[in-house]
Short mmCIF file of C-alpha atoms (C1' of nucleotides) in Angstrom, two decimals:
data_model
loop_
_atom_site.label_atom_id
_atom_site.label_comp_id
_atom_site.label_asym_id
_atom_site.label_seq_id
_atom_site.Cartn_x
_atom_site.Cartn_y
_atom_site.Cartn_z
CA UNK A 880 -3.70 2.47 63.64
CA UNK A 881 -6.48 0.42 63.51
CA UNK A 882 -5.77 -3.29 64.18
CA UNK A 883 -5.95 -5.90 60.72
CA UNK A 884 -8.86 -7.51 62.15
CA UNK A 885 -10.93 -4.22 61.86
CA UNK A 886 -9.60 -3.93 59.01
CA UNK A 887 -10.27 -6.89 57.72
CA UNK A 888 -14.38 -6.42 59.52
CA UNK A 889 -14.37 -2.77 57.39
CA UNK A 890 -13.42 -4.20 53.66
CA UNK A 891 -14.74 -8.17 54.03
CA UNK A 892 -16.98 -8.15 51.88
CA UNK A 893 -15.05 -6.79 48.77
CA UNK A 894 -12.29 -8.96 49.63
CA UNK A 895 -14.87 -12.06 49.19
CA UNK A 896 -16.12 -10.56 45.68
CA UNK A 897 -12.36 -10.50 44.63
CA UNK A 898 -11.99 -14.12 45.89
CA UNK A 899 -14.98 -15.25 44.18
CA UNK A 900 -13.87 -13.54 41.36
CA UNK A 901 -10.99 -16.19 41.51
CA UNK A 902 -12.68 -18.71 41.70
CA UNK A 903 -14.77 -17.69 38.61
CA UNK A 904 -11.54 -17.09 36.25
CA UNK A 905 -10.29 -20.35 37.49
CA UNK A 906 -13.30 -22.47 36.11
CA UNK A 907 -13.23 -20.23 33.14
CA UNK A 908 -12.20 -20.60 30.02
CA UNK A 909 -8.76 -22.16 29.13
CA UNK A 910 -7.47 -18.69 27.30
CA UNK A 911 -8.25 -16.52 30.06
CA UNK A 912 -6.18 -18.78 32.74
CA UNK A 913 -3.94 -18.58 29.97
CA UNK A 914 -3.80 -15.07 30.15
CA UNK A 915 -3.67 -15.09 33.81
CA UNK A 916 0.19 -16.74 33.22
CA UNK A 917 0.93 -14.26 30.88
CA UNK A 918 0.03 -11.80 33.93
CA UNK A 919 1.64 -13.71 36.41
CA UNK A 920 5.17 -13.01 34.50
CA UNK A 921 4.70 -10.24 33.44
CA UNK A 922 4.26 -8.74 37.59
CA UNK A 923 7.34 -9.17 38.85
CA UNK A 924 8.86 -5.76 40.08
CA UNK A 925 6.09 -4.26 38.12
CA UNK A 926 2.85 -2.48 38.67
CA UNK A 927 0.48 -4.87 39.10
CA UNK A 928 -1.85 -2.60 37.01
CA UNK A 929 0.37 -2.15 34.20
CA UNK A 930 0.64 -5.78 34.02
CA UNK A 931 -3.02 -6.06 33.70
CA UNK A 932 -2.44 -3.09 31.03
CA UNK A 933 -0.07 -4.87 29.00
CA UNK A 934 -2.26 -8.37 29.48
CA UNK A 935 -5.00 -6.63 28.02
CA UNK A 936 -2.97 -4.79 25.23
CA UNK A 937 -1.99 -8.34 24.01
CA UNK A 938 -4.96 -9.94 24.03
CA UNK A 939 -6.61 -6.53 22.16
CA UNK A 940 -3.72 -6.60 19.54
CA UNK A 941 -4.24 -10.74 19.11
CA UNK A 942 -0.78 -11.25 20.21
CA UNK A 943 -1.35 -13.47 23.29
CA UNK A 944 -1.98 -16.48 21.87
CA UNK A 945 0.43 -16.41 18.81
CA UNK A 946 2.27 -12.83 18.45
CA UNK A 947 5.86 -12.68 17.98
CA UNK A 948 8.17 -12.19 20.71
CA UNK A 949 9.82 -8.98 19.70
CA UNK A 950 6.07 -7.68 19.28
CA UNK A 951 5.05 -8.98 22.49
CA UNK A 952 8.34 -7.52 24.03
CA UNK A 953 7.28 -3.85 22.53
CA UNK A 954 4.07 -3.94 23.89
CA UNK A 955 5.36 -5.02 27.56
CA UNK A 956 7.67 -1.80 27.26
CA UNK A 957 4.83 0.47 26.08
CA UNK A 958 2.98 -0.89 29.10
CA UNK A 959 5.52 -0.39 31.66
CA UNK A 960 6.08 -3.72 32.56
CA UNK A 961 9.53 -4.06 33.62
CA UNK A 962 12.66 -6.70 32.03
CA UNK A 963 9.73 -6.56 28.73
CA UNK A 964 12.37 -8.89 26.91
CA UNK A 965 12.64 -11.35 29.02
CA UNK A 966 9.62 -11.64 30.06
CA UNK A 967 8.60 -11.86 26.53
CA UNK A 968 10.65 -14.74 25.69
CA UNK A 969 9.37 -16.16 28.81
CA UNK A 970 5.67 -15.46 27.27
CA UNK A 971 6.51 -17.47 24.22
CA UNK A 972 8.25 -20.41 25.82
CA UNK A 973 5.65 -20.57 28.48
CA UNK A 974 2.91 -20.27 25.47
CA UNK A 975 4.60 -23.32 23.49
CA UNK A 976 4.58 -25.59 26.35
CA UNK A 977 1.72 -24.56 28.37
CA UNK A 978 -1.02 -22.52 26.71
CA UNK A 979 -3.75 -25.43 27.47
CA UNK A 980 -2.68 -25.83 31.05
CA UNK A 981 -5.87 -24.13 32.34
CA UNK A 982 -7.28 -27.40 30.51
CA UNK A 983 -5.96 -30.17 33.33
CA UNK A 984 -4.76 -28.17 35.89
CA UNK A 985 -7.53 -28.87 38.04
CA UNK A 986 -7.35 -32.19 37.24
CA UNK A 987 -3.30 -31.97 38.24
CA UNK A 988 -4.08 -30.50 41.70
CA UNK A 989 -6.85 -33.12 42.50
CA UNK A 990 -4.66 -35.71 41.73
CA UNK A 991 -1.36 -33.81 43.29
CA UNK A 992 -1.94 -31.17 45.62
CA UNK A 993 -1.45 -27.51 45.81
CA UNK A 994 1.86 -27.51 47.24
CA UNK A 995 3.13 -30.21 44.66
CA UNK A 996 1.96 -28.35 42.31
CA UNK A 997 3.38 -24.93 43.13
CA UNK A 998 6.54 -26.74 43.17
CA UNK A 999 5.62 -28.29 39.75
CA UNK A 1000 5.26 -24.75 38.37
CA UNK A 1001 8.14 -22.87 39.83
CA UNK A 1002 9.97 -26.03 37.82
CA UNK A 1003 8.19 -25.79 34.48
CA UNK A 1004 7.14 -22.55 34.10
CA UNK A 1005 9.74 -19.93 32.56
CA UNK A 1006 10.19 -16.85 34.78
CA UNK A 1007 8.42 -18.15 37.83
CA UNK A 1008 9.23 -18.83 41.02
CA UNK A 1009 7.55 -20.26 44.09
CA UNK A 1010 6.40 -16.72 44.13
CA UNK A 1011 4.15 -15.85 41.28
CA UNK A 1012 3.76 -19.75 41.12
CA UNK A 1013 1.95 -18.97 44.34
CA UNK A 1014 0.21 -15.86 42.79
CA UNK A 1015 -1.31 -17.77 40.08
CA UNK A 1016 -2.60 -20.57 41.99
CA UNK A 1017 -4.20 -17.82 44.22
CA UNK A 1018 -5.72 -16.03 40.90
CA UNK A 1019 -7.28 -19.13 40.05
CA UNK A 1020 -9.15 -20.26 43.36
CA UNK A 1021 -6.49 -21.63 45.31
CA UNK A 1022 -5.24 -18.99 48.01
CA UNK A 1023 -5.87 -20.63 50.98
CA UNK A 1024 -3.03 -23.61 51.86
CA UNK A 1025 -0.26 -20.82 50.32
CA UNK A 1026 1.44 -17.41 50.43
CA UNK A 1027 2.52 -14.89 48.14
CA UNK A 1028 5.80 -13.75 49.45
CA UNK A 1029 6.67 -10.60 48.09
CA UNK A 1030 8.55 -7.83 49.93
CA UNK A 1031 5.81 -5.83 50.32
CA UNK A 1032 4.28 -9.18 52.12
CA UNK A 1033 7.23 -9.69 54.23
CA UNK A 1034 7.41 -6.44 55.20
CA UNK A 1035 4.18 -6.19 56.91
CA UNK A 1036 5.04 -10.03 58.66
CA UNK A 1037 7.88 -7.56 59.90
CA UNK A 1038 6.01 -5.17 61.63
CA UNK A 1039 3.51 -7.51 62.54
CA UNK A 1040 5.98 -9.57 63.97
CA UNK A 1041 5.69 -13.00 62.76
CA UNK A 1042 9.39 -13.06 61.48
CA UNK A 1043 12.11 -11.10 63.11
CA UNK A 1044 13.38 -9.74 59.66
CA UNK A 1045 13.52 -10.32 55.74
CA UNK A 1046 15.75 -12.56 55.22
CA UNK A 1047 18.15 -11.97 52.08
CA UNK A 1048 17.69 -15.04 50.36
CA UNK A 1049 13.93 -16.36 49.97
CA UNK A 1050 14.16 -19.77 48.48
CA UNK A 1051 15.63 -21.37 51.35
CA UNK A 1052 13.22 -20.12 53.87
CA UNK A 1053 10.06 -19.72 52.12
CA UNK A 1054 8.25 -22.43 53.33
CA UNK A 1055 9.08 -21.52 56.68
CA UNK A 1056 7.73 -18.27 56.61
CA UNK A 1057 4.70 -19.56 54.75
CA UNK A 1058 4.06 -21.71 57.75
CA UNK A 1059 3.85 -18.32 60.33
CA UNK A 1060 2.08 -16.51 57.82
CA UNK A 1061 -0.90 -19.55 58.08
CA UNK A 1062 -0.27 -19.75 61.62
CA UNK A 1063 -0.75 -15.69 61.57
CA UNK A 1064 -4.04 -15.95 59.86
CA UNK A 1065 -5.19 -18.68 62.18
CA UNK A 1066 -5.05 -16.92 65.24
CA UNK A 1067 -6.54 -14.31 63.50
CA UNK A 1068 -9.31 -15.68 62.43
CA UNK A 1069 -9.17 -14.87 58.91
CA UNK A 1070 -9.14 -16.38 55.87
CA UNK A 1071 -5.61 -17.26 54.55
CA UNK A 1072 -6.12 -16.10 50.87
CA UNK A 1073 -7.91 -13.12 52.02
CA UNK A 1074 -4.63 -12.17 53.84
CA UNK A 1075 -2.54 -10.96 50.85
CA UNK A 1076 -5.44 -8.60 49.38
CA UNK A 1077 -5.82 -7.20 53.41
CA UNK A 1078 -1.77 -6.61 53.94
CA UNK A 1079 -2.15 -4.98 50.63
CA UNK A 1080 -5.33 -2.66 51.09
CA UNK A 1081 -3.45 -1.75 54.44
CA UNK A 1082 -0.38 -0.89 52.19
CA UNK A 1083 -2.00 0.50 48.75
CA UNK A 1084 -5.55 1.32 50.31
CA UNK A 1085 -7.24 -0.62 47.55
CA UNK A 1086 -8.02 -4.55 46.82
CA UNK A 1087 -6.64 -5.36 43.35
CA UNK A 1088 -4.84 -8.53 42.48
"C1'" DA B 312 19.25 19.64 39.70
"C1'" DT B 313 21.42 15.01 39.83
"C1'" DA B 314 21.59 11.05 42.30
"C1'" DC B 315 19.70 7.05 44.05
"C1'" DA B 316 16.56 3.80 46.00
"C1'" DG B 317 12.65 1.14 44.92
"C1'" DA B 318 9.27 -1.35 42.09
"C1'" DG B 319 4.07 -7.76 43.87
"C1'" DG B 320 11.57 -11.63 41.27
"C1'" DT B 321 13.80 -14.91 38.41
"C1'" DG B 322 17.65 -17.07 35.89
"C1'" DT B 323 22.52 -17.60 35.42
"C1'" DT B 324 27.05 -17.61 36.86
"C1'" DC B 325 30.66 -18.23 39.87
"C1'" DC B 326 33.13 -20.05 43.77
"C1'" DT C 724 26.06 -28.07 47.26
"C1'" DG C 725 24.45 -24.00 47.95
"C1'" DG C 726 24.93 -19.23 48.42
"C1'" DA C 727 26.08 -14.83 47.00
"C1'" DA C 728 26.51 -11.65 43.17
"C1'" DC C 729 24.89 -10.05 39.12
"C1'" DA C 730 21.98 -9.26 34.79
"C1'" DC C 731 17.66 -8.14 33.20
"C1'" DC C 732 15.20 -2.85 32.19
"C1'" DT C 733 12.88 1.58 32.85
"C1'" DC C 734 10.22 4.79 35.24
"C1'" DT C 735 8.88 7.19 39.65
"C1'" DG C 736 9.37 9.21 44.04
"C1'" DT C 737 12.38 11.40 47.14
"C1'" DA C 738 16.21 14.24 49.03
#
DNA sequence: ATACAGAGGTGTTCC
DNA sequence: TGGAACACCTCTGTA
C-alpha cells in the first residue's frame, strides 16, 4: 500500500485545481455560494454526486432560489438525496434567512475568524452541523485551519493512527480530533485542505468534493 | 431470496 | 447539563 505522501506526490496537482476551484466559487457570485448551502445540506448520508445532481436539478427547474418546499422535497427524492423532506424544509428556512450570505461572508470571517464562524454556522444554519459547516467553508476557499469529520474521515485517522477509535458521540470531541488531524498533516507535509480530497481519493479513487 | 448494514449527519426528545 | 436514543428516508451492496 503505497504510503499517503506518494499518494499525495501521484494526484497533487489535481488536488490543487480542485482547491483553486474553491477558491474561484468562493469569490463568485452570491447565487452560486448560495447553491453551494443548498449542497452542503443536502450531503449528509448522501452521495455526494447525487447531491450535486439534485443541486443542479433545482437550479435547472428555477426552484433554488424561490421553489416551494414540497417541490424542492420531490426533486431531492428523484435525486437520491436522502431525509429529501427535511432537508427541504431546511432549504427553505436556510433560503429565507440566508440566501445573500455569500454577500458578507467574507467580510464575517475577516472580521471573525474561521473557527468563529464555523461555530456561527453550525448555530444559524438549519441542518448543519460543525460538519458540513466545515464542508462549506472548505467549498468556498477556506480548508486549511479546519476538518471535515465524517466517518469515512475518521476512519482513515483510524488506521492511520492519529485517534485510537471513533468515538460515538462527535460533538464533544471534534475539536480535539481536528487538532491531530492538523497536527497529522503537519508532519506530513501536506496541505491541510488538501487532506480530505487525498483520504478520499485513497477511499473512492477519485477527487470530487 | 430476505435480511441487514451502510450511506460525506442533524435535530429533538428524554432522563 | 449533557448524553444517549431515536426519527428522518430510501436505495445499494453484501451474505
Amino acid at each position: 500500500m503505497p504510503s499517503l505522501i506518494d499518494t499525495y506526490a501521484k494526484i497533487e496537482s489535481s488536488i490543487s485545481v480542485r482547491l483553486h476551484e474553491f477558491e474561484q466559487l468562493g469569490s463568485g457570485k452570491s447565487f452560486d455560494i448560495w447553491c453551494e448551502m443548498i449542497y452542503c445540506t443536502c450531503t449528509p448520508q448522501t452521495n455526494a454526486k447525487h447531491a450535486n445532481a439534485a443541486v443542479e436539478k433545482l437550479k435547472a427547474l428555477d426552484l433554488a432560489d424561490h421553489g416551494y418546499v414540497e417541490d424542492m422535497a420531490t426533486v431531492l427524492r428523484d435525486c437520491g438525496v436522502r431525509f429529501h423532506k427535511n432537508k427541504a424544509k431546511y432549504i427553505d428556512i436556510n433560503r429565507t434567512k440566508y440566501k445573500d450570505l455569500g454577500d458578507w461572508i467574507h467580510g464575517f470571517i475577516k472580521q471573525h475568524d474561521v473557527l468563529y464562524t464555523r461555530n456561527w454556522l453550525a448555530d444559524h444554519i438549519s441542518g448543519w452541523g460543525y460538519k458540513e459547516a466545515s464542508h462549506f467553508l472548505r467549498n468556498i476557499g477556506y480548508g486549511e485551519e479546519i476538518c471535515i469529520l465524517d466517518r469515512h474521515i475518521l476512519r482513515c485517522l483510524e488506521e492511520h493512527e492519529v485517534i485510537d477509535s471513533i468515538p460515538k458521540n462527535l460533538n464533544s470531541s471534534y475539536m480535539e480530533i481536528e487538532q491531530k488531524m492538523l497536527e497529522f498533516s503537519r508532519q506530513l507535509g501536506i496541505p491541510n485542505a488538501a487532506m480530505d480530497l487525498l483520504f478520499w481519493y485513497t477511499q473512492k479513487g477519485e477527487i470530487y468534493k
